[in-house]
PDB file of C-alpha atoms in Angstrom:
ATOM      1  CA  UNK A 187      95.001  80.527 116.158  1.00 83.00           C
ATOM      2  CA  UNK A 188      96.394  83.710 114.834  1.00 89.00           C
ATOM      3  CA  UNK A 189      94.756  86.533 115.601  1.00 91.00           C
ATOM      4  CA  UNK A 190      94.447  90.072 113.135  1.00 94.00           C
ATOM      5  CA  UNK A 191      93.595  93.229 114.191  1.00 96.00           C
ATOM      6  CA  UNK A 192      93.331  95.993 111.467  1.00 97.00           C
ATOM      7  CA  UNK A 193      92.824  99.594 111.828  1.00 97.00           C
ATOM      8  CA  UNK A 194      91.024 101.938 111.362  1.00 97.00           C
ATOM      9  CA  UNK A 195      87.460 100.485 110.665  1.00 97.00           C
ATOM     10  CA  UNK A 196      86.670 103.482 108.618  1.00 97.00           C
ATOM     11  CA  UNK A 197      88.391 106.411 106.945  1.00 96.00           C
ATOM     12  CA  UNK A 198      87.104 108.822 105.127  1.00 97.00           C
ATOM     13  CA  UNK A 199      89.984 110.463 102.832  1.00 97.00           C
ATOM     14  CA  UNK A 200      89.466 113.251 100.073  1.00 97.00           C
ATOM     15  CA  UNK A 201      90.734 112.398  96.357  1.00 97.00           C
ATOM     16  CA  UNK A 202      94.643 112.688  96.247  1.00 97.00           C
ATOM     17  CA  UNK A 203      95.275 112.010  99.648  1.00 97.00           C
ATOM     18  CA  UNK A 204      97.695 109.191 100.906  1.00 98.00           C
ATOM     19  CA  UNK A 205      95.651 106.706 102.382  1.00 98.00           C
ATOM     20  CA  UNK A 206      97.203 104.233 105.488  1.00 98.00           C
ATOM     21  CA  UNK A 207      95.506 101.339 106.783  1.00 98.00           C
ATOM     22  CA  UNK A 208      97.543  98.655 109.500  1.00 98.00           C
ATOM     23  CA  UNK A 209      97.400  95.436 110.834  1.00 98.00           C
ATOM     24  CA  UNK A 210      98.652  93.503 113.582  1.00 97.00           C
ATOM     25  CA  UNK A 211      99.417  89.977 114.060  1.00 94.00           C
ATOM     26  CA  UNK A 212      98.803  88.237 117.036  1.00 92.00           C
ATOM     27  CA  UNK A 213     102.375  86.474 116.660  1.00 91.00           C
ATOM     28  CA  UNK A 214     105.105  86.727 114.159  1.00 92.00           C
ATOM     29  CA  UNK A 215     103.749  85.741 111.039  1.00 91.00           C
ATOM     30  CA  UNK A 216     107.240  86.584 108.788  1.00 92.00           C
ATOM     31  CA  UNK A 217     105.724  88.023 105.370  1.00 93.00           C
ATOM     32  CA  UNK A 218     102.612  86.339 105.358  1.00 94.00           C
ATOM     33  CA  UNK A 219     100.397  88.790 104.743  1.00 96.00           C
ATOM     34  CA  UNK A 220      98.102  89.593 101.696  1.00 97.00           C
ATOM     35  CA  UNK A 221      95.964  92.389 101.336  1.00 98.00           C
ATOM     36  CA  UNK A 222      92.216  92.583  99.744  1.00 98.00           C
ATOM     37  CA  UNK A 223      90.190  95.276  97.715  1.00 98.00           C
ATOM     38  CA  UNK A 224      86.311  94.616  98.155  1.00 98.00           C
ATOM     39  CA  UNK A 225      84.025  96.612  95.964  1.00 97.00           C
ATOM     40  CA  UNK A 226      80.136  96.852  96.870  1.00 93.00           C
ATOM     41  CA  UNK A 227      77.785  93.794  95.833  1.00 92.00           C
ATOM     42  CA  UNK A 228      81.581  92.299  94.400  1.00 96.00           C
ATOM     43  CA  UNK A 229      83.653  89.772  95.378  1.00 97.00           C
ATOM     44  CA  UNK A 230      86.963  90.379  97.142  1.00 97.00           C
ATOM     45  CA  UNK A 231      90.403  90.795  94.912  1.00 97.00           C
ATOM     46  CA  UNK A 232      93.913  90.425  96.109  1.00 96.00           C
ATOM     47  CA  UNK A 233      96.180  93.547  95.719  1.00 97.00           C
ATOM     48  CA  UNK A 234      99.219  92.640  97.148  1.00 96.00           C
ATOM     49  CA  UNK A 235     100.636  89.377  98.901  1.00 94.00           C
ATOM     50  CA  UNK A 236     103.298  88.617 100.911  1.00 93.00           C
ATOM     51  CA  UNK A 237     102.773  92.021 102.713  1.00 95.00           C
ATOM     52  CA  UNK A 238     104.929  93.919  99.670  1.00 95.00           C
ATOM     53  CA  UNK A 239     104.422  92.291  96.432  1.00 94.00           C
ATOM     54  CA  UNK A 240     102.241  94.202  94.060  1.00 94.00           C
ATOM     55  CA  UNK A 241      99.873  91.749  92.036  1.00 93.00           C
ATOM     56  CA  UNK A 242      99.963  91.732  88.292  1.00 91.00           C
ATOM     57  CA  UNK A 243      97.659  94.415  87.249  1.00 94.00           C
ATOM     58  CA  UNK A 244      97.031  96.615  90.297  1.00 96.00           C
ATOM     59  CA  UNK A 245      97.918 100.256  90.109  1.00 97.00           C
ATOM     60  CA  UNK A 246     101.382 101.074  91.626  1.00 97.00           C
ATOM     61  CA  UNK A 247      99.966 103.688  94.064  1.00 98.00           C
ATOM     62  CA  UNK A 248      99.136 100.491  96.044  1.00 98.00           C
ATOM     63  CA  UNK A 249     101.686  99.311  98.453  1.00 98.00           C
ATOM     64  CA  UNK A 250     102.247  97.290 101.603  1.00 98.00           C
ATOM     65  CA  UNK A 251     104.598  96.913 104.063  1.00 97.00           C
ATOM     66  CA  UNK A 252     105.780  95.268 107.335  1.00 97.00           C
ATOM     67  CA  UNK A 253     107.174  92.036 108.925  1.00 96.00           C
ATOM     68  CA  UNK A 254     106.387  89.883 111.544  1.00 94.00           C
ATOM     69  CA  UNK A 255     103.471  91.190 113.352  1.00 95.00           C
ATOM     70  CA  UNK A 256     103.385  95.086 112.274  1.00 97.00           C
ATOM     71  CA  UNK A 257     101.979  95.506 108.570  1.00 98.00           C
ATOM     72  CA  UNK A 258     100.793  98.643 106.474  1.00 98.00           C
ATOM     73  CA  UNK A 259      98.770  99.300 103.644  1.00 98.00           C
ATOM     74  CA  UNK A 260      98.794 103.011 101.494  1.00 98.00           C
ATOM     75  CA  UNK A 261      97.594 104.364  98.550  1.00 98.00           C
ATOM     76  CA  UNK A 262      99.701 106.982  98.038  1.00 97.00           C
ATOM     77  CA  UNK A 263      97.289 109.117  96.108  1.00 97.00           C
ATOM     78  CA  UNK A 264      93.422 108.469  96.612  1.00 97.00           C
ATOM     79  CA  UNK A 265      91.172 107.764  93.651  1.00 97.00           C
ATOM     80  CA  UNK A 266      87.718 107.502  93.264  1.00 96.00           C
ATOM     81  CA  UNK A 267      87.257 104.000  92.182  1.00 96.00           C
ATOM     82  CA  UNK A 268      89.376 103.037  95.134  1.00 97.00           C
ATOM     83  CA  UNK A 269      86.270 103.315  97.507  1.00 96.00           C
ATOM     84  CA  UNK A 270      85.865  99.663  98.764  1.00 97.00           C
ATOM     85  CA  UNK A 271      86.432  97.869 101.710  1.00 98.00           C
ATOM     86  CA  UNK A 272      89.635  96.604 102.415  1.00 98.00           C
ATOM     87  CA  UNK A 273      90.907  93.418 103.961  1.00 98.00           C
ATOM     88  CA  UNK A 274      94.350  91.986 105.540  1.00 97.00           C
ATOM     89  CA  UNK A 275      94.571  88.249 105.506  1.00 96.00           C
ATOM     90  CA  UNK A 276      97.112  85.985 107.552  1.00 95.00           C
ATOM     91  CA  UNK A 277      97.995  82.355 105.655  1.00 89.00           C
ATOM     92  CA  UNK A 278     100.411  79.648 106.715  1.00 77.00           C
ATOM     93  CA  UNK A 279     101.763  76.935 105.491  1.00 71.00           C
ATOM     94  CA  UNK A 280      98.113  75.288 106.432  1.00 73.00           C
ATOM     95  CA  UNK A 281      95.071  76.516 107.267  1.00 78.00           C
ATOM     96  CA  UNK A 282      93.184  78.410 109.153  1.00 86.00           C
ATOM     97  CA  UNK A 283      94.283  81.898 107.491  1.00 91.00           C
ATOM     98  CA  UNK A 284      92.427  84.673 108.885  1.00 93.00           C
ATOM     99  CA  UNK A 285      91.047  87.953 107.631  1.00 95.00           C
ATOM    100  CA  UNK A 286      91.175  91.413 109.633  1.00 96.00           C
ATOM    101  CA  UNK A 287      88.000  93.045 110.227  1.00 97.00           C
ATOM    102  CA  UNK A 288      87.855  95.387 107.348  1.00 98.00           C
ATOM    103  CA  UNK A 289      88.496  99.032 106.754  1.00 98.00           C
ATOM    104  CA  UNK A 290      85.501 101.219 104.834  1.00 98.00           C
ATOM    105  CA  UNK A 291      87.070 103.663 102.847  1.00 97.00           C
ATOM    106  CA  UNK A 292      85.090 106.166 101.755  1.00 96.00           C
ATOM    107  CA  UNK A 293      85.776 109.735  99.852  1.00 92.00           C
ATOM    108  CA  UNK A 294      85.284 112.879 101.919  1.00 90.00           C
TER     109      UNK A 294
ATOM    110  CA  UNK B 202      89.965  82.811  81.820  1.00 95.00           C
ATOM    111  CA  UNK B 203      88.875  81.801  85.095  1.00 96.00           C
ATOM    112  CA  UNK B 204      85.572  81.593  86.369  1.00 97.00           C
ATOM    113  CA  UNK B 205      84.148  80.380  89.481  1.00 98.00           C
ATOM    114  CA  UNK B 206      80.773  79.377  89.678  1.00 98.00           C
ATOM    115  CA  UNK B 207      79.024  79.192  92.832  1.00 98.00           C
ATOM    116  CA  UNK B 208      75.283  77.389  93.591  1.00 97.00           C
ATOM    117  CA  UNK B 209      72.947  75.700  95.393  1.00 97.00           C
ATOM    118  CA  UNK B 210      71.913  78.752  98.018  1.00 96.00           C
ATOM    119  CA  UNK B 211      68.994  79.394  99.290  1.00 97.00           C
ATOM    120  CA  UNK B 212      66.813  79.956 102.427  1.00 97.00           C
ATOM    121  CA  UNK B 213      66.270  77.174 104.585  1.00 97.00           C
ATOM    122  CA  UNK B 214      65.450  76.725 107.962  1.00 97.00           C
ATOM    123  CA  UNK B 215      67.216  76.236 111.127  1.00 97.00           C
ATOM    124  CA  UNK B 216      68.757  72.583 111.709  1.00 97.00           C
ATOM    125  CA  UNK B 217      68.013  72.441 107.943  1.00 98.00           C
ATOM    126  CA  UNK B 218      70.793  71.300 104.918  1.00 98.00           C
ATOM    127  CA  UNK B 219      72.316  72.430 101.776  1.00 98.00           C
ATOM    128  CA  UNK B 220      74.783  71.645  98.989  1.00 98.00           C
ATOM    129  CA  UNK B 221      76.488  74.254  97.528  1.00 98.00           C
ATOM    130  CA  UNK B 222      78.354  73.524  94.296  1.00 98.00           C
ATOM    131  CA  UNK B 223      81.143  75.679  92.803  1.00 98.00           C
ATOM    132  CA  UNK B 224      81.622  74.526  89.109  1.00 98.00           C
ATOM    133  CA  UNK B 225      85.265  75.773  87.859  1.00 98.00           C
ATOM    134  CA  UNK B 226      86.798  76.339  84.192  1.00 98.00           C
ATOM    135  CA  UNK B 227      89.597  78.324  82.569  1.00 97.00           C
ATOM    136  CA  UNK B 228      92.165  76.565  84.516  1.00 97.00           C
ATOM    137  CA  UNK B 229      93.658  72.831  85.852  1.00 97.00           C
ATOM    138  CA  UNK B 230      91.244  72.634  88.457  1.00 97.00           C
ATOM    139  CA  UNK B 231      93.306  69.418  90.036  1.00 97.00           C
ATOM    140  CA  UNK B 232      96.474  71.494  90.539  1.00 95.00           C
ATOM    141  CA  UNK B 233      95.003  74.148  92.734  1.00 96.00           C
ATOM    142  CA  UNK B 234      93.715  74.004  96.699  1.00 95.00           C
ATOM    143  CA  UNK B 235      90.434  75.596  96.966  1.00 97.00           C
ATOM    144  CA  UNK B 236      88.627  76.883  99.655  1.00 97.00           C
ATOM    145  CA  UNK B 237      85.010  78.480 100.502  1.00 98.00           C
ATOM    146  CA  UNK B 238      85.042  81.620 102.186  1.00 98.00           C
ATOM    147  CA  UNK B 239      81.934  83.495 103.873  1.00 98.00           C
ATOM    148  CA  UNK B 240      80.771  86.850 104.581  1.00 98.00           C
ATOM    149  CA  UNK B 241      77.901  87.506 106.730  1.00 98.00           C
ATOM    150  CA  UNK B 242      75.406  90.615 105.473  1.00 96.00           C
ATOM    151  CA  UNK B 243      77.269  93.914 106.564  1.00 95.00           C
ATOM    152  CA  UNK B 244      79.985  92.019 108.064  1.00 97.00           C
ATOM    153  CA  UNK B 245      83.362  90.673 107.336  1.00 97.00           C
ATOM    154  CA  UNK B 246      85.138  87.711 105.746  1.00 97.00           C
ATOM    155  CA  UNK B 247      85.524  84.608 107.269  1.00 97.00           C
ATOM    156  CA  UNK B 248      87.453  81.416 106.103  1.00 96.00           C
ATOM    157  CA  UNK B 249      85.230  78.256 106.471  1.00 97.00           C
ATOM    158  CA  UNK B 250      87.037  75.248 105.051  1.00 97.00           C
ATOM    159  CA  UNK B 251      90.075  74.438 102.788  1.00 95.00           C
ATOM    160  CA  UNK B 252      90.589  71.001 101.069  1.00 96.00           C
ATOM    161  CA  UNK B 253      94.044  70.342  98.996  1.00 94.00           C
ATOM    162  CA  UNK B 254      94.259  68.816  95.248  1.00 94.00           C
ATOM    163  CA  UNK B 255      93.687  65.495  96.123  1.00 95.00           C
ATOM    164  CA  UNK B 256      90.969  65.910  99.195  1.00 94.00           C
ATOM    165  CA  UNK B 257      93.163  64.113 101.292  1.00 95.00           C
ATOM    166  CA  UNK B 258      94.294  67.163 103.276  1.00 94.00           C
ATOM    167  CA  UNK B 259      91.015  69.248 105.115  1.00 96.00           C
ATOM    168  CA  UNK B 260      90.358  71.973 107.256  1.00 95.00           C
ATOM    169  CA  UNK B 261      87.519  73.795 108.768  1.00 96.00           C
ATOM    170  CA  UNK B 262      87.106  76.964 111.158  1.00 95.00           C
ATOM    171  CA  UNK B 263      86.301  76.240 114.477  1.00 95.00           C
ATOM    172  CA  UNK B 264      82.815  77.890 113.892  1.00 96.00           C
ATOM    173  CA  UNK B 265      81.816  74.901 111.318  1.00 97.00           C
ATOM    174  CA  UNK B 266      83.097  71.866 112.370  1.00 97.00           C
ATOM    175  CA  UNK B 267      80.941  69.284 112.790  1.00 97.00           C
ATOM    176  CA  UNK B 268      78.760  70.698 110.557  1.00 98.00           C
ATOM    177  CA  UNK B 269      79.867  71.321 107.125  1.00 98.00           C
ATOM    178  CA  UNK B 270      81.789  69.121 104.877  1.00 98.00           C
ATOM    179  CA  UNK B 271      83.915  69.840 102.001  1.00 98.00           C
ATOM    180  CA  UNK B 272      84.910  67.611  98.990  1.00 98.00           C
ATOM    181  CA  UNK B 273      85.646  67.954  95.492  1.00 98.00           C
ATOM    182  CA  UNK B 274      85.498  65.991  91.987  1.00 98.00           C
ATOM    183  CA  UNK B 275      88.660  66.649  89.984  1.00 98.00           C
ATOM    184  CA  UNK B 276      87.228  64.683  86.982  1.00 97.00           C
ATOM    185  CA  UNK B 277      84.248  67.628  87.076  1.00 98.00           C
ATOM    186  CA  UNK B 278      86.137  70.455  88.304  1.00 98.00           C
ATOM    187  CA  UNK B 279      83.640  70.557  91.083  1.00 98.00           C
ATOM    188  CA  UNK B 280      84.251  71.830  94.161  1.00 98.00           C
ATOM    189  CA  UNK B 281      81.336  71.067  97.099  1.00 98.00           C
ATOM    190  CA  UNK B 282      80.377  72.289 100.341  1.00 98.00           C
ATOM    191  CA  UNK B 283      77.800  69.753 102.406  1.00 98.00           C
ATOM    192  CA  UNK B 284      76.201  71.925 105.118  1.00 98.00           C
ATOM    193  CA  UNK B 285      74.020  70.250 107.914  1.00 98.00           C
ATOM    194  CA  UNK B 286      72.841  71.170 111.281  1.00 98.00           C
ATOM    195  CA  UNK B 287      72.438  75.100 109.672  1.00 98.00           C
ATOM    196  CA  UNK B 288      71.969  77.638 112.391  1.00 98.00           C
ATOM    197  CA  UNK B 289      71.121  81.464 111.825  1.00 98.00           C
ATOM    198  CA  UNK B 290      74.356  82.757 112.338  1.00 97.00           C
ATOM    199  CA  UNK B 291      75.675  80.708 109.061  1.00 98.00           C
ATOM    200  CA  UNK B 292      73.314  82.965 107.054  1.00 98.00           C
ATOM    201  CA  UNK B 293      76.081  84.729 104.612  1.00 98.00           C
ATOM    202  CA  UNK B 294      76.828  84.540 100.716  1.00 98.00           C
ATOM    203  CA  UNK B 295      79.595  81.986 100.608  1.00 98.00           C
ATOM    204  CA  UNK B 296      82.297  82.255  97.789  1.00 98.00           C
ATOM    205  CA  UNK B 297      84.748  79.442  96.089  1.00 98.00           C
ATOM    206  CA  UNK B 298      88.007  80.721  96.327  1.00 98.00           C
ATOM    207  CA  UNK B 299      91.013  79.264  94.369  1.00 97.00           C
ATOM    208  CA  UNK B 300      94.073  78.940  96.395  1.00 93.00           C
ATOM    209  CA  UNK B 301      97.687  79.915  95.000  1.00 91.00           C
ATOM    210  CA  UNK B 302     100.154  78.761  96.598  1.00 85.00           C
ATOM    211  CA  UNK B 303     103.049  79.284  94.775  1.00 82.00           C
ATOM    212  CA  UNK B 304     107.255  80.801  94.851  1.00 79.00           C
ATOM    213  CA  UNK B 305     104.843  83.849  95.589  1.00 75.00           C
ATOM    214  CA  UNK B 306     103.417  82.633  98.229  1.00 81.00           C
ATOM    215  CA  UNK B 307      99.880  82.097  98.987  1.00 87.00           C
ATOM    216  CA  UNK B 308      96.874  84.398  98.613  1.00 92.00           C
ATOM    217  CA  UNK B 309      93.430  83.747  97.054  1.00 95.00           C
ATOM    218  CA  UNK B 310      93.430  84.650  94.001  1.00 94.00           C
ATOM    219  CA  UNK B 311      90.209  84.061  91.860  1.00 97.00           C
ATOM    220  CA  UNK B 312      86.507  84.218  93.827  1.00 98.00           C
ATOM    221  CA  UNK B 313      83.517  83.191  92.487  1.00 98.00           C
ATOM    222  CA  UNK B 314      80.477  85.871  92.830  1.00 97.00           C
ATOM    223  CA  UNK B 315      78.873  83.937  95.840  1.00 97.00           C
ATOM    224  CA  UNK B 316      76.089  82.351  96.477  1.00 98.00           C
ATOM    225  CA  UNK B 317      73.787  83.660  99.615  1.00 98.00           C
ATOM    226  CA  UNK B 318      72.706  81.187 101.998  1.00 98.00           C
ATOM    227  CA  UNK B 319      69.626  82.191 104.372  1.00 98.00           C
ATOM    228  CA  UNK B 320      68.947  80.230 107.531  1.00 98.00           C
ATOM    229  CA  UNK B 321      65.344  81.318 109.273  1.00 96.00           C
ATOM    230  CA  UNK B 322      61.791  79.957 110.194  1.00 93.00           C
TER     231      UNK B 322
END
């Protein structure tokens, strides 16, 4: 099975700051990559999938990037209601997909 | 609009059972995978099981098979999750997660709000 590691666990950022979180692939998993926003006590929401692609609704200083095993996530300008937990996730064509560990954002 | 609706959690005790239940509306529940995902207290998500429109096509982490046992009823737009042989370590609030799979891609794109399952004496 495929294999995520995502860095760093936690970050602490001050508002306005561009924010970078990345994960790895244990093999070459093309695009395949979506990225979650997880609010305390609420359920996780996707932001972007296919490592680039900007879900409907999401505020553009949210993006992704990456191919094959090397991907990155950055807000480019850190808000206060961005304070969540945030998770990569690996899918194929069938399951199992499987989630990074989670980075805690928090605001310095 | 979509809503997920998880139930059936509760506290039960090791080797014990439970049925959760994930009742679905705002959408063709037939046309859509569906899977439950977990998250542990403090900890991180983990997949658990996937099952496709028809229930034909299933899958379940490594950490669950044997044990648990997904299905669905299209007719009810119910989705189910049969959970034997519990152990501590399944304690977590466990979510119903719609699948879309799509020209997109795939990612999971509506979550219910979870229900928590505890497993002690």
């Amino acid at each position: 099975d495929i294999q995520m590691t995502q860095s760093p666990s936690s970050l602490s950022a001050s508002v306005g700051d561009r924010v970078t979180i990345t994960c790895q692939a244990s093999q070459d998993i093309s695009n395949h990559l979506n990225w979650y926003q997880q609010k305390p006590g609420k359920a996780p929401k996707v932001l972007i999938y296919d490592a680039s692609n900007l879900e409907t609704g999401v505020p553009s200083r949210f993006s992704g990037s990456g191919s094959g095993t090397d991907f990155t996530f950055t807000i480019s300008s850190l808000q206060p209601e961005d304070i969540a937990t945030y998770y990569c996730q690996q899918w194929g064509r069938l399951p199992p997909v499987a989630f990074g560990q989670g980075t805690r954002l928090e605001i310095k | 609009e979509v809503h997920l609706v998880e139930s059936g959690g509760g506290l039960v005790q090791p080797g014990g059972s439970l049925r959760l239940s994930c009742a679905a509306s705002g959408f063709t529940f037939s046309s859509f995978e569906m899977n439950w995902v977990r998250q542990a207290p403090g900890k991180g998500l983990e997949w658990v099981s996937y099952i496709d429109y028809s229930g034909s096509s299933i899958f379940y982490a490594d950490s669950v098979k044997g044990r648990f046992s997904i299905s669905r009823d299209n007719a009810r737009s119910s989705l189910f999750l049969q959970m034997t042989s519990l152990r501590v370590e399944d304690t977590a609030v466990y979510y119903c997660v719609r699948d879309r799979r799509d020209s997109r891609g795939c990612s999971f794109d509506y979550w219910g709000q979870g229900t928590l399952v505890s497993v002690s004496s």
